[in-house]
Coordinates of C-alpha atoms in Angstrom, one line a residue:
M271 CA -31.1 -7.5 16.7
D272 CA -30.4 -6.5 20.3
L273 CA -31.5 -2.9 20.9
S274 CA -31.4 -2.9 24.7
Y275 CA -29.0 -0.8 26.7
P276 CA -28.0 -1.7 30.3
P277 CA -28.6 0.9 33.0
E278 CA -24.9 1.9 33.3
V279 CA -24.9 2.7 29.6
Q280 CA -28.1 4.7 29.9
Q281 CA -26.3 6.6 32.7
F282 CA -23.4 7.4 30.3
R283 CA -26.0 8.7 27.8
E284 CA -27.1 11.2 30.4
E285 CA -23.5 12.2 31.0
V286 CA -23.0 12.8 27.3
R287 CA -26.2 14.9 27.2
A288 CA -25.0 17.0 30.1
F289 CA -21.6 17.4 28.4
I290 CA -23.3 18.7 25.3
A291 CA -25.6 21.1 27.2
A292 CA -22.5 22.5 29.0
N293 CA -20.4 23.1 25.9
V294 CA -22.8 24.3 23.2
P295 CA -24.6 27.7 23.0
P296 CA -28.2 27.7 24.4
D297 CA -29.5 28.7 20.9
W298 CA -27.8 25.9 19.1
H299 CA -29.6 24.6 16.1
G300 CA -27.0 22.3 14.5
L301 CA -23.8 22.9 12.7
G302 CA -25.6 23.4 9.4
A303 CA -27.2 26.5 10.8
L304 CA -23.9 28.3 10.9
D305 CA -22.3 30.1 7.9
T306 CA -19.2 28.5 6.4
D307 CA -16.5 30.5 8.3
A308 CA -18.3 30.2 11.6
A309 CA -18.8 26.4 11.1
K310 CA -15.1 25.9 10.4
A311 CA -14.1 27.8 13.5
F312 CA -16.6 25.9 15.6
V313 CA -15.4 22.5 14.3
E314 CA -11.8 23.3 15.3
Q315 CA -12.8 24.5 18.8
W316 CA -15.2 21.6 19.2
R317 CA -12.5 19.1 18.3
R318 CA -10.3 20.4 21.1
V319 CA -13.2 20.1 23.6
L320 CA -13.8 16.5 22.5
A321 CA -10.1 15.7 22.8
E322 CA -9.9 17.1 26.3
H323 CA -12.8 14.9 27.4
G324 CA -11.5 11.7 25.7
Y325 CA -14.5 11.8 23.3
L326 CA -12.5 12.5 20.1
A327 CA -11.2 8.9 19.8
P328 CA -13.4 7.2 22.4
A329 CA -12.2 3.7 21.7
W330 CA -8.5 4.4 21.9
P331 CA -6.5 3.6 25.1
V332 CA -6.2 6.5 27.5
E333 CA -2.4 6.5 27.2
Y334 CA -2.7 7.5 23.6
G335 CA -5.3 10.3 24.2
G336 CA -8.4 8.2 23.8
G337 CA -11.4 7.5 26.1
G338 CA -10.9 3.8 26.7
M339 CA -14.6 3.2 26.1
D340 CA -16.3 -0.1 25.1
R341 CA -18.2 -0.3 21.8
L342 CA -21.6 0.3 23.3
R343 CA -20.5 3.6 24.9
Q344 CA -19.0 4.6 21.6
V345 CA -22.3 4.1 19.9
V346 CA -24.2 6.1 22.5
L347 CA -21.7 8.9 22.2
V348 CA -22.0 9.2 18.4
E349 CA -25.8 8.8 18.6
E350 CA -26.1 11.8 21.0
L351 CA -23.7 14.0 19.0
A352 CA -25.6 13.2 15.8
K353 CA -29.0 14.0 17.4
A354 CA -27.6 17.3 18.6
G355 CA -26.3 18.2 15.2
L356 CA -22.7 18.1 16.4
P357 CA -19.6 16.7 14.6
A358 CA -17.9 13.7 16.2
S359 CA -14.5 14.7 14.9
G360 CA -12.5 17.3 13.0
S361 CA -12.3 17.9 9.3
Q362 CA -9.6 15.3 8.6
D363 CA -10.1 12.8 11.4
V364 CA -11.7 10.3 9.1
F365 CA -8.3 9.5 7.8
G366 CA -6.3 10.2 11.0
I367 CA -8.5 8.6 13.6
K368 CA -11.0 6.3 12.0
M369 CA -8.6 4.9 9.4
I370 CA -4.9 5.0 10.1
G371 CA -5.2 5.5 13.8
N372 CA -7.4 2.5 14.3
L373 CA -5.2 0.5 11.8
L374 CA -2.1 1.3 13.9
L375 CA -3.9 0.1 17.0
R376 CA -4.4 -3.3 15.3
Y377 CA -1.2 -3.6 13.2
G378 CA 1.2 -0.9 14.4
T379 CA 4.4 -1.5 16.4
D380 CA 4.6 -0.1 19.9
E381 CA 6.9 2.7 18.6
Q382 CA 4.4 3.6 15.9
K383 CA 1.6 3.8 18.4
R384 CA 3.6 5.9 20.9
Y385 CA 4.7 8.4 18.2
F386 CA 1.8 8.8 15.8
L387 CA -1.4 8.3 17.9
P388 CA -0.9 11.2 20.4
R389 CA 0.1 13.5 17.6
I390 CA -3.1 12.7 15.8
I391 CA -5.2 13.5 18.9
R392 CA -3.3 16.8 19.4
G393 CA -3.9 17.7 15.8
E394 CA -0.2 17.9 15.0
D395 CA -0.4 15.5 12.1
K396 CA -3.1 15.4 9.5
W397 CA -3.4 12.4 7.2
C398 CA -4.7 11.4 3.8
Q399 CA -5.2 8.0 2.1
G400 CA -3.2 7.0 -1.1
F401 CA -5.0 3.9 -2.6
S402 CA -6.6 4.8 -5.9
E403 CA -4.5 5.2 -9.0
P404 CA -5.2 5.9 -12.7
G405 CA -6.3 2.5 -14.0
A406 CA -6.5 1.1 -10.5
G407 CA -9.5 2.6 -8.7
S408 CA -11.9 -0.2 -7.8
D409 CA -9.2 -2.7 -8.9
L410 CA -6.5 -1.9 -6.4
A411 CA -4.6 -5.1 -7.3
A412 CA -3.6 -3.4 -10.5
L413 CA -1.8 -0.5 -8.7
R414 CA 1.6 0.5 -10.2
T415 CA 3.2 2.7 -7.5
R416 CA 6.4 1.0 -6.5
A417 CA 8.7 1.1 -3.4
A418 CA 12.2 -0.3 -3.1
L419 CA 14.3 -0.5 0.0
V420 CA 17.5 1.5 -0.4
D421 CA 20.0 2.1 2.4
G422 CA 17.4 1.7 5.2
E423 CA 14.7 3.8 3.5
W424 CA 11.8 3.0 1.2
V425 CA 12.1 4.9 -2.1
I426 CA 8.7 5.5 -3.7
D427 CA 7.8 6.2 -7.3
G428 CA 4.3 6.4 -8.8
Q429 CA 1.1 8.3 -8.8
K430 CA -2.1 8.4 -6.7
V431 CA -5.4 10.1 -7.7
W432 CA -8.6 11.2 -6.0
T433 CA -6.6 11.7 -2.8
S434 CA -8.9 13.6 -0.5
Q435 CA -7.4 16.6 1.3
A436 CA -3.9 15.8 0.4
Q437 CA -3.1 19.5 0.0
S438 CA -3.6 20.0 3.8
A439 CA -2.2 16.7 5.0
D440 CA 1.2 16.1 6.6
W441 CA 1.3 12.3 6.1
I442 CA -0.2 9.8 3.7
F443 CA -0.7 6.1 4.2
L444 CA -0.4 4.4 0.8
L445 CA -0.2 1.1 -0.9
A446 CA 2.8 0.3 -3.1
R447 CA 4.2 -2.7 -4.8
T448 CA 7.4 -3.7 -3.0
D449 CA 7.8 -7.0 -4.8
P450 CA 7.9 -6.4 -8.6
A451 CA 7.9 -10.1 -9.3
A452 CA 4.6 -10.6 -7.5
S453 CA 1.2 -10.0 -9.2
G454 CA -2.3 -9.3 -8.1
H455 CA -2.8 -8.9 -4.4
R456 CA 0.6 -10.3 -3.5
G457 CA 3.7 -8.1 -3.0
I458 CA 1.8 -5.0 -1.9
T459 CA 2.9 -3.1 1.3
M460 CA 1.3 -0.3 3.2
L461 CA 3.7 2.6 4.0
L462 CA 3.5 5.7 6.1
V463 CA 5.0 8.6 4.1
P464 CA 5.7 12.2 5.1
L465 CA 4.4 14.6 2.4
D466 CA 6.7 17.6 3.3
Q467 CA 9.7 16.6 1.2
S468 CA 11.1 17.0 -2.3
G469 CA 9.7 14.6 -4.9
V470 CA 6.1 15.0 -3.7
D471 CA 3.9 16.9 -6.2
I472 CA 0.3 17.5 -5.1
R473 CA -2.1 18.9 -7.8
P474 CA -5.7 19.8 -6.7
I475 CA -8.5 18.6 -9.0
T476 CA -11.4 21.1 -9.5
M477 CA -14.6 19.1 -9.3
I478 CA -18.0 19.9 -10.8
T479 CA -19.0 21.5 -7.5
G480 CA -16.1 23.9 -7.6
D481 CA -14.4 22.3 -4.7
T482 CA -10.7 21.1 -4.8
G483 CA -10.8 18.5 -2.1
F484 CA -9.5 15.8 -4.5
N485 CA -5.9 15.7 -5.6
E486 CA -3.4 13.9 -7.8
V487 CA -0.2 13.1 -5.9
F488 CA 3.0 12.2 -7.7
F489 CA 5.9 10.5 -6.1
T490 CA 9.4 10.8 -7.6
G491 CA 12.1 9.3 -5.4
V492 CA 10.1 10.0 -2.3
R493 CA 11.6 8.5 0.9
T494 CA 10.3 7.1 4.2
A495 CA 12.0 5.2 7.0
E496 CA 12.2 1.4 6.7
A497 CA 10.2 1.1 9.9
N498 CA 7.2 3.0 8.5
V499 CA 5.5 -0.2 7.4
V500 CA 2.0 -1.1 8.6
G501 CA 1.8 -4.8 9.2
E502 CA 4.3 -7.0 7.3
V503 CA 6.1 -6.3 4.1
G504 CA 4.1 -7.8 1.2
E505 CA 1.0 -8.1 3.3
G506 CA -0.5 -4.7 2.6
W507 CA -3.5 -6.1 0.8
A508 CA -4.7 -7.8 4.0
V509 CA -4.1 -4.7 6.0
A510 CA -6.0 -2.6 3.5
M511 CA -9.0 -4.9 3.5
S512 CA -9.2 -4.8 7.3
L513 CA -9.4 -1.0 7.0
L514 CA -12.9 -1.4 5.5
G515 CA -14.3 -3.0 8.6
L516 CA -13.1 -0.1 10.7
E517 CA -15.5 2.3 9.0
R518 CA -18.8 0.4 9.7
G519 CA -19.5 0.5 13.4
D520 CA -20.3 4.2 14.1
E521 CA -21.7 4.7 10.6
A522 CA -24.4 2.0 11.4
A523 CA -25.5 4.2 14.3
T524 CA -25.2 7.6 12.7
N525 CA -26.3 7.1 9.1
P526 CA -30.0 6.5 10.0
I527 CA -30.0 9.7 12.1
M528 CA -28.4 11.8 9.4
F529 CA -30.5 10.5 6.6
R530 CA -33.8 10.7 8.6
A531 CA -32.9 14.4 9.3
E532 CA -32.4 14.9 5.6
I533 CA -35.9 13.4 4.9
D534 CA -37.4 15.8 7.4
R535 CA -35.7 18.7 5.6
L536 CA -36.9 17.4 2.3
I537 CA -40.5 17.3 3.5
E538 CA -40.1 20.9 4.7
L539 CA -38.8 21.9 1.3
A540 CA -41.9 20.4 -0.3
R541 CA -44.1 22.5 2.0
E542 CA -42.1 25.7 1.4
R543 CA -42.5 25.2 -2.4
G544 CA -46.2 24.4 -2.1
V545 CA -46.0 20.9 -3.6
D546 CA -46.6 18.8 -0.5
G547 CA -50.2 18.2 -1.8
D548 CA -49.0 16.9 -5.2
P549 CA -49.8 13.1 -5.3
V550 CA -46.7 12.2 -7.2
V551 CA -44.4 14.2 -4.9
R552 CA -46.2 12.7 -1.8
Q553 CA -45.7 9.2 -3.2
R554 CA -42.0 9.8 -3.8
L555 CA -41.6 11.3 -0.3
A556 CA -43.3 8.3 1.2
R557 CA -40.8 6.0 -0.6
C558 CA -37.9 8.1 0.7
H559 CA -39.3 7.9 4.2
S560 CA -39.8 4.1 3.9
R561 CA -36.2 3.6 2.7
A562 CA -34.9 5.7 5.6
E563 CA -36.8 3.5 8.1
I564 CA -35.5 0.3 6.4
M565 CA -32.0 1.8 6.6
R566 CA -32.5 2.3 10.4
H567 CA -33.4 -1.4 10.8
L568 CA -30.5 -2.5 8.6
G569 CA -28.2 -0.2 10.7
N570 CA -29.4 -1.9 13.9
R571 CA -28.6 -5.3 12.5
V572 CA -25.1 -4.2 11.3
L573 CA -24.6 -2.5 14.7
T574 CA -25.6 -5.6 16.7
R575 CA -23.0 -7.7 14.9
W576 CA -20.4 -5.0 15.4
L577 CA -21.1 -4.7 19.1
R578 CA -20.7 -8.5 19.4
G579 CA -17.3 -8.3 17.7
E580 CA -18.6 -10.4 14.8
P581 CA -17.6 -9.6 11.2
T582 CA -20.3 -7.6 9.4
G583 CA -20.1 -9.9 6.3
T584 CA -22.4 -9.1 3.4
E585 CA -24.5 -6.6 5.6
A586 CA -21.7 -4.1 5.0
S587 CA -22.2 -4.3 1.2
V588 CA -26.0 -4.2 1.6
S589 CA -25.7 -1.0 3.8
K590 CA -23.3 0.8 1.4
L591 CA -25.3 -0.1 -1.7
Y592 CA -28.6 0.9 0.1
W593 CA -27.7 4.3 1.5
S594 CA -25.8 5.5 -1.6
E595 CA -28.7 4.6 -4.0
H596 CA -31.2 6.0 -1.5
H597 CA -29.3 9.3 -1.2
R598 CA -29.3 9.8 -4.9
A599 CA -33.0 9.3 -5.1
V600 CA -33.6 11.7 -2.2
T601 CA -31.5 14.5 -3.8
E602 CA -33.0 13.9 -7.2
L603 CA -36.5 14.5 -5.7
A604 CA -35.2 17.7 -4.0
L605 CA -34.0 19.0 -7.4
D606 CA -37.4 18.1 -9.0
I607 CA -39.1 20.1 -6.2
L608 CA -36.8 23.1 -6.7
G609 CA -37.4 23.0 -10.5
P610 CA -35.6 25.5 -12.7
S611 CA -34.1 27.4 -9.7
A612 CA -31.9 24.4 -9.0
M613 CA -30.0 25.3 -12.2
V614 CA -28.9 28.6 -10.6
P615 CA -27.9 27.6 -7.1
S616 CA -27.9 30.4 -4.5
G617 CA -27.5 30.6 -0.8
R618 CA -25.1 28.7 1.5
G619 CA -23.8 25.5 0.0
P620 CA -23.2 22.3 2.1
L621 CA -20.5 22.1 4.8
R622 CA -20.0 18.4 4.3
H623 CA -18.5 17.0 1.1
Y624 CA -20.0 13.5 1.4
R625 CA -23.5 12.2 2.2
T626 CA -26.0 14.6 3.8
D627 CA -25.6 18.2 4.6
D628 CA -25.2 19.0 8.3
P629 CA -28.3 19.1 10.6
G630 CA -29.8 22.6 10.6
A631 CA -28.7 23.4 7.1
P632 CA -30.9 25.8 5.1
N633 CA -33.2 24.6 2.3
S634 CA -31.1 26.7 -0.1
T635 CA -30.8 25.7 -3.8
A636 CA -27.0 25.7 -3.3
S637 CA -27.3 23.1 -0.5
W638 CA -29.5 20.7 -2.3
A639 CA -27.9 21.0 -5.8
T640 CA -24.4 20.5 -4.4
V641 CA -25.5 17.6 -2.2
W642 CA -27.1 16.0 -5.2
L643 CA -23.7 16.2 -7.0
H644 CA -22.1 14.6 -4.0
A645 CA -24.8 11.9 -3.9
V646 CA -23.9 10.8 -7.4
S647 CA -20.3 10.3 -6.3
G648 CA -21.6 8.3 -3.3
T649 CA -22.4 5.4 -5.6
I650 CA -18.7 5.3 -6.6
Y651 CA -16.6 6.0 -3.6
A652 CA -16.0 3.4 -0.8
G653 CA -16.9 0.6 -3.3
T654 CA -19.0 1.3 -6.4
S655 CA -22.6 0.1 -6.6
E656 CA -21.5 -2.4 -9.3
V657 CA -18.8 -3.8 -7.0
Q658 CA -21.2 -4.1 -4.1
R659 CA -23.7 -5.9 -6.3
N660 CA -21.0 -8.4 -7.4
I661 CA -20.0 -9.0 -3.8
L662 CA -23.6 -9.7 -2.8
A663 CA -24.3 -11.9 -5.9
E664 CA -21.2 -14.0 -5.3
S665 CA -21.0 -14.1 -1.5
A666 CA -24.7 -13.9 -0.4
L667 CA -26.5 -15.5 -3.3
G668 CA -23.9 -18.0 -4.4
M669 CA -23.9 -16.9 -8.0
P670 CA -21.0 -17.7 -10.3
R671 CA -18.0 -15.4 -10.0
E672 CA -17.8 -12.7 -12.7
P673 CA -15.0 -13.5 -15.2
R674 CA -11.8 -11.7 -14.2
P675 CA -9.5 -10.2 -16.9
D676 CA -6.3 -12.0 -17.7
R677 CA -3.6 -9.6 -16.5
S678 CA -0.8 -11.9 -17.6
A679 CA -1.3 -10.5 -21.1
R680 CA -0.4 -7.0 -19.9

């Protein structure tokens, strides 16, 4: 691992700290300290401030609204924002900036970049991701949504499920089978599809938390321009797999900060509830603390490879498996500390719908109970724990490949 920062990067860190001091209230205690409505309003206003300073998409070229920064400065920026309890983006920028925006920078045509990227920065287009389908969640090669080229347009029929924030999105990037004769990973294409058209039916899914962020999306004769292909026709699988690597760099820097802040909040909860002297609770707290420190070192290793431009390899699977299983154990301990009151959640719930609550969040039963429910899903989304273990067993340990089902019989 290389944890050193050259002087010019340390100078940039001071610039970021000065920017934060000039743009947040003096009594700032983190986004989690605000109530839900105030937090939503702050995120929208803060997103505009980040965009104006080139901090919303720091790695993007300046001509598209980005900051033109190198990777090390990107890391410093997200580190300082996380330490200050500030968001690094808006509510749907994971899909618009981190995913499809970065993907277009790598695979998009000049026309696609000029049209879509500035609109994303300005907040004119919000995006969602259409990968998972009924019967094709972790096994995307089994997807059945189809697209055919008709009179210069792709005509799409099929269904997607677990589509986050589709009800508030303007566009969806999706995988569809464009070669019906091909099987498995072959013959799949990534398409950019506008959602405001007839034939699109978005149905929210009410989750156990009461939220409706997930959706089913049905496509019946839905159309998009022939040019709205990312990469080459039939090469969507390779494009989709490269998307996974785009998520790892800043997460390696911010995950340890967020999860360590959560451990501190958990320790405070134990003190508030008078169980910080219980030997079993103390032992479990120590384990959580130790895992958070291990995660920090693992993040540094992943981050070093990312900064060098090297593929993260199996470290990405180790990181995903580690943080998701760790988070479930942390939130289970929180519920054990809360005891029966966790069954009747009260107070403000979490602002975030994945991973930890925001820094400064109250130790309310609603926060911890809902984050626990989210933590269970963390072992499923972005690659289930079972899938990650298979990857590590086969790629890192050299164990025999798991038998694959014979799809030819379908």
